[in-house]
């Protein structure tokens, strides 16, 4: 093979590995860990003359924030699933129409058609 073919293959491999690593890293960062109720941090100290926040109220705020974070991560996972399904349908449609996903090397196309 010519050097340009190897460089093209290396470029595809590098971008694929980068995409997979980015998706995995993004998934691990959006995963929200549920915190047990007794492991919640203590409410911040209130200044004198201001409203005080009860521990129950602080716990409700923390639980609400956790629910919203869980909803965001679930929504992101759902949207990523839809995007991947859409890409898969487009790829299948292109292959059904006889178009490869990526341009093939003429030597490879000739070898494939020679079968």
PDB file of C-alpha atoms in Angstrom:
ATOM      1  CA  UNK A   1       0.000   0.000   0.000  1.00  0.00           C
ATOM      2  CA  UNK A   2       1.085   3.534  -0.582  1.00  0.00           C
ATOM      3  CA  UNK A   3       1.949   5.824   2.344  1.00  0.00           C
ATOM      4  CA  UNK A   4      -1.164   7.934   1.727  1.00  0.00           C
ATOM      5  CA  UNK A   5      -3.346   4.855   2.262  1.00  0.00           C
ATOM      6  CA  UNK A   6      -1.694   4.174   5.613  1.00  0.00           C
ATOM      7  CA  UNK A   7      -2.047   7.801   6.631  1.00  0.00           C
ATOM      8  CA  UNK A   8      -5.739   7.723   5.752  1.00  0.00           C
ATOM      9  CA  UNK A   9      -6.218   4.542   7.747  1.00  0.00           C
ATOM     10  CA  UNK A  10      -4.304   6.051  10.681  1.00  0.00           C
ATOM     11  CA  UNK A  11      -6.490   9.184  10.533  1.00  0.00           C
ATOM     12  CA  UNK A  12      -9.660   7.084  10.613  1.00  0.00           C
ATOM     13  CA  UNK A  13      -8.372   4.994  13.513  1.00  0.00           C
ATOM     14  CA  UNK A  14      -7.288   8.035  15.526  1.00  0.00           C
ATOM     15  CA  UNK A  15     -10.615   9.828  15.053  1.00  0.00           C
ATOM     16  CA  UNK A  16     -12.553   6.658  15.887  1.00  0.00           C
ATOM     17  CA  UNK A  17     -10.542   6.056  19.054  1.00  0.00           C
ATOM     18  CA  UNK A  18     -10.940   9.724  20.017  1.00  0.00           C
ATOM     19  CA  UNK A  19     -14.703   9.590  19.446  1.00  0.00           C
ATOM     20  CA  UNK A  20     -15.099   6.439  21.518  1.00  0.00           C
ATOM     21  CA  UNK A  21     -12.957   7.871  24.321  1.00  0.00           C
ATOM     22  CA  UNK A  22     -14.915  11.135  24.250  1.00  0.00           C
ATOM     23  CA  UNK A  23     -18.269   9.355  24.390  1.00  0.00           C
ATOM     24  CA  UNK A  24     -17.099   7.108  27.223  1.00  0.00           C
ATOM     25  CA  UNK A  25     -15.657  10.062  29.125  1.00  0.00           C
ATOM     26  CA  UNK A  26     -18.818  12.086  28.625  1.00  0.00           C
ATOM     27  CA  UNK A  27     -20.968   9.195  29.804  1.00  0.00           C
ATOM     28  CA  UNK A  28     -18.951   8.709  32.971  1.00  0.00           C
ATOM     29  CA  UNK A  29     -19.084  12.437  33.740  1.00  0.00           C
ATOM     30  CA  UNK A  30     -22.874  12.653  33.259  1.00  0.00           C
ATOM     31  CA  UNK A  31     -23.599   9.632  35.438  1.00  0.00           C
ATOM     32  CA  UNK A  32     -25.079  10.971  38.665  1.00  0.00           C
ATOM     33  CA  UNK A  33     -24.375   9.073  41.832  1.00  0.00           C
ATOM     34  CA  UNK A  34     -27.249   8.916  44.321  1.00  0.00           C
ATOM     35  CA  UNK A  35     -26.176  10.145  47.728  1.00  0.00           C
ATOM     36  CA  UNK A  36     -27.799   8.549  50.796  1.00  0.00           C
ATOM     37  CA  UNK A  37     -29.926  10.978  52.802  1.00  0.00           C
ATOM     38  CA  UNK A  38     -27.736  10.728  55.920  1.00  0.00           C
ATOM     39  CA  UNK A  39     -24.618  11.477  53.841  1.00  0.00           C
ATOM     40  CA  UNK A  40     -25.825  14.964  52.886  1.00  0.00           C
ATOM     41  CA  UNK A  41     -23.574  17.843  53.895  1.00  0.00           C
ATOM     42  CA  UNK A  42     -24.695  20.066  56.731  1.00  0.00           C
ATOM     43  CA  UNK A  43     -26.613  23.229  55.891  1.00  0.00           C
ATOM     44  CA  UNK A  44     -24.423  26.316  55.605  1.00  0.00           C
ATOM     45  CA  UNK A  45     -24.282  28.645  58.599  1.00  0.00           C
ATOM     46  CA  UNK A  46     -26.787  31.518  58.403  1.00  0.00           C
ATOM     47  CA  UNK A  47     -25.820  35.104  59.184  1.00  0.00           C
ATOM     48  CA  UNK A  48     -27.427  36.769  62.178  1.00  0.00           C
ATOM     49  CA  UNK A  49     -30.664  38.578  61.316  1.00  0.00           C
ATOM     50  CA  UNK A  50     -31.366  36.534  58.170  1.00  0.00           C
ATOM     51  CA  UNK A  51     -33.846  33.787  57.545  1.00  0.00           C
ATOM     52  CA  UNK A  52     -32.801  30.406  58.806  1.00  0.00           C
ATOM     53  CA  UNK A  53     -33.052  27.273  56.711  1.00  0.00           C
ATOM     54  CA  UNK A  54     -34.277  24.156  58.439  1.00  0.00           C
ATOM     55  CA  UNK A  55     -32.368  20.911  57.831  1.00  0.00           C
ATOM     56  CA  UNK A  56     -35.497  19.504  56.142  1.00  0.00           C
ATOM     57  CA  UNK A  57     -35.660  22.429  53.730  1.00  0.00           C
ATOM     58  CA  UNK A  58     -31.960  22.071  52.917  1.00  0.00           C
ATOM     59  CA  UNK A  59     -32.460  18.332  52.344  1.00  0.00           C
ATOM     60  CA  UNK A  60     -35.369  19.063  49.965  1.00  0.00           C
ATOM     61  CA  UNK A  61     -33.244  21.475  47.953  1.00  0.00           C
ATOM     62  CA  UNK A  62     -30.444  18.903  47.653  1.00  0.00           C
ATOM     63  CA  UNK A  63     -32.918  16.180  46.625  1.00  0.00           C
ATOM     64  CA  UNK A  64     -34.473  18.483  44.022  1.00  0.00           C
ATOM     65  CA  UNK A  65     -31.041  19.261  42.577  1.00  0.00           C
ATOM     66  CA  UNK A  66     -30.241  15.534  42.416  1.00  0.00           C
ATOM     67  CA  UNK A  67     -33.541  14.772  40.638  1.00  0.00           C
ATOM     68  CA  UNK A  68     -32.865  17.524  38.076  1.00  0.00           C
ATOM     69  CA  UNK A  69     -29.341  16.183  37.470  1.00  0.00           C
ATOM     70  CA  UNK A  70     -30.728  12.668  36.998  1.00  0.00           C
ATOM     71  CA  UNK A  71     -33.330  13.991  34.554  1.00  0.00           C
ATOM     72  CA  UNK A  72     -30.638  15.813  32.538  1.00  0.00           C
ATOM     73  CA  UNK A  73     -28.433  12.723  32.316  1.00  0.00           C
ATOM     74  CA  UNK A  74     -31.410  10.530  31.329  1.00  0.00           C
ATOM     75  CA  UNK A  75     -32.409  13.045  28.651  1.00  0.00           C
ATOM     76  CA  UNK A  76     -28.838  13.220  27.321  1.00  0.00           C
ATOM     77  CA  UNK A  77     -28.629   9.427  27.166  1.00  0.00           C
ATOM     78  CA  UNK A  78     -31.986   9.297  25.338  1.00  0.00           C
ATOM     79  CA  UNK A  79     -30.904  11.923  22.790  1.00  0.00           C
ATOM     80  CA  UNK A  80     -27.575  10.175  22.169  1.00  0.00           C
ATOM     81  CA  UNK A  81     -29.466   6.934  21.578  1.00  0.00           C
ATOM     82  CA  UNK A  82     -31.732   8.663  19.050  1.00  0.00           C
ATOM     83  CA  UNK A  83     -28.729  10.174  17.264  1.00  0.00           C
ATOM     84  CA  UNK A  84     -26.968   6.811  17.046  1.00  0.00           C
ATOM     85  CA  UNK A  85     -30.146   5.118  15.760  1.00  0.00           C
ATOM     86  CA  UNK A  86     -30.510   7.864  13.122  1.00  0.00           C
ATOM     87  CA  UNK A  87     -26.896   7.448  12.003  1.00  0.00           C
ATOM     88  CA  UNK A  88     -27.401   3.678  11.820  1.00  0.00           C
ATOM     89  CA  UNK A  89     -30.545   4.098   9.659  1.00  0.00           C
ATOM     90  CA  UNK A  90     -28.692   6.479   7.326  1.00  0.00           C
ATOM     91  CA  UNK A  91     -25.785   4.042   7.052  1.00  0.00           C
ATOM     92  CA  UNK A  92     -28.174   1.165   6.251  1.00  0.00           C
ATOM     93  CA  UNK A  93     -29.953   3.290   3.624  1.00  0.00           C
ATOM     94  CA  UNK A  94     -26.642   4.200   1.973  1.00  0.00           C
ATOM     95  CA  UNK A  95     -25.512   0.599   1.953  1.00  0.00           C
ATOM     96  CA  UNK A  96     -28.881  -0.543   0.557  1.00  0.00           C
ATOM     97  CA  UNK A  97     -28.451   2.022  -2.237  1.00  0.00           C
ATOM     98  CA  UNK A  98     -25.010   0.565  -2.965  1.00  0.00           C
ATOM     99  CA  UNK A  99     -23.041   3.478  -1.545  1.00  0.00           C
ATOM    100  CA  UNK A 100     -20.374   2.626   1.014  1.00  0.00           C
ATOM    101  CA  UNK A 101     -20.146   4.641   4.207  1.00  0.00           C
ATOM    102  CA  UNK A 102     -16.645   5.812   3.283  1.00  0.00           C
ATOM    103  CA  UNK A 103     -15.082   5.917  -0.172  1.00  0.00           C
ATOM    104  CA  UNK A 104     -13.288   2.666  -0.895  1.00  0.00           C
ATOM    105  CA  UNK A 105      -9.868   2.379  -2.417  1.00  0.00           C
ATOM    106  CA  UNK A 106     -10.204   1.406  -6.121  1.00  0.00           C
ATOM    107  CA  UNK A 107      -8.052  -1.683  -5.535  1.00  0.00           C
ATOM    108  CA  UNK A 108     -10.345  -2.831  -2.726  1.00  0.00           C
ATOM    109  CA  UNK A 109     -13.458  -2.178  -4.813  1.00  0.00           C
ATOM    110  CA  UNK A 110     -11.977  -4.185  -7.692  1.00  0.00           C
ATOM    111  CA  UNK A 111     -11.087  -7.053  -5.350  1.00  0.00           C
ATOM    112  CA  UNK A 112     -14.590  -7.011  -3.873  1.00  0.00           C
ATOM    113  CA  UNK A 113     -16.251  -7.021  -7.308  1.00  0.00           C
ATOM    114  CA  UNK A 114     -13.964  -9.832  -8.557  1.00  0.00           C
ATOM    115  CA  UNK A 115     -15.552 -12.350  -6.178  1.00  0.00           C
TER     116      UNK A 115
END
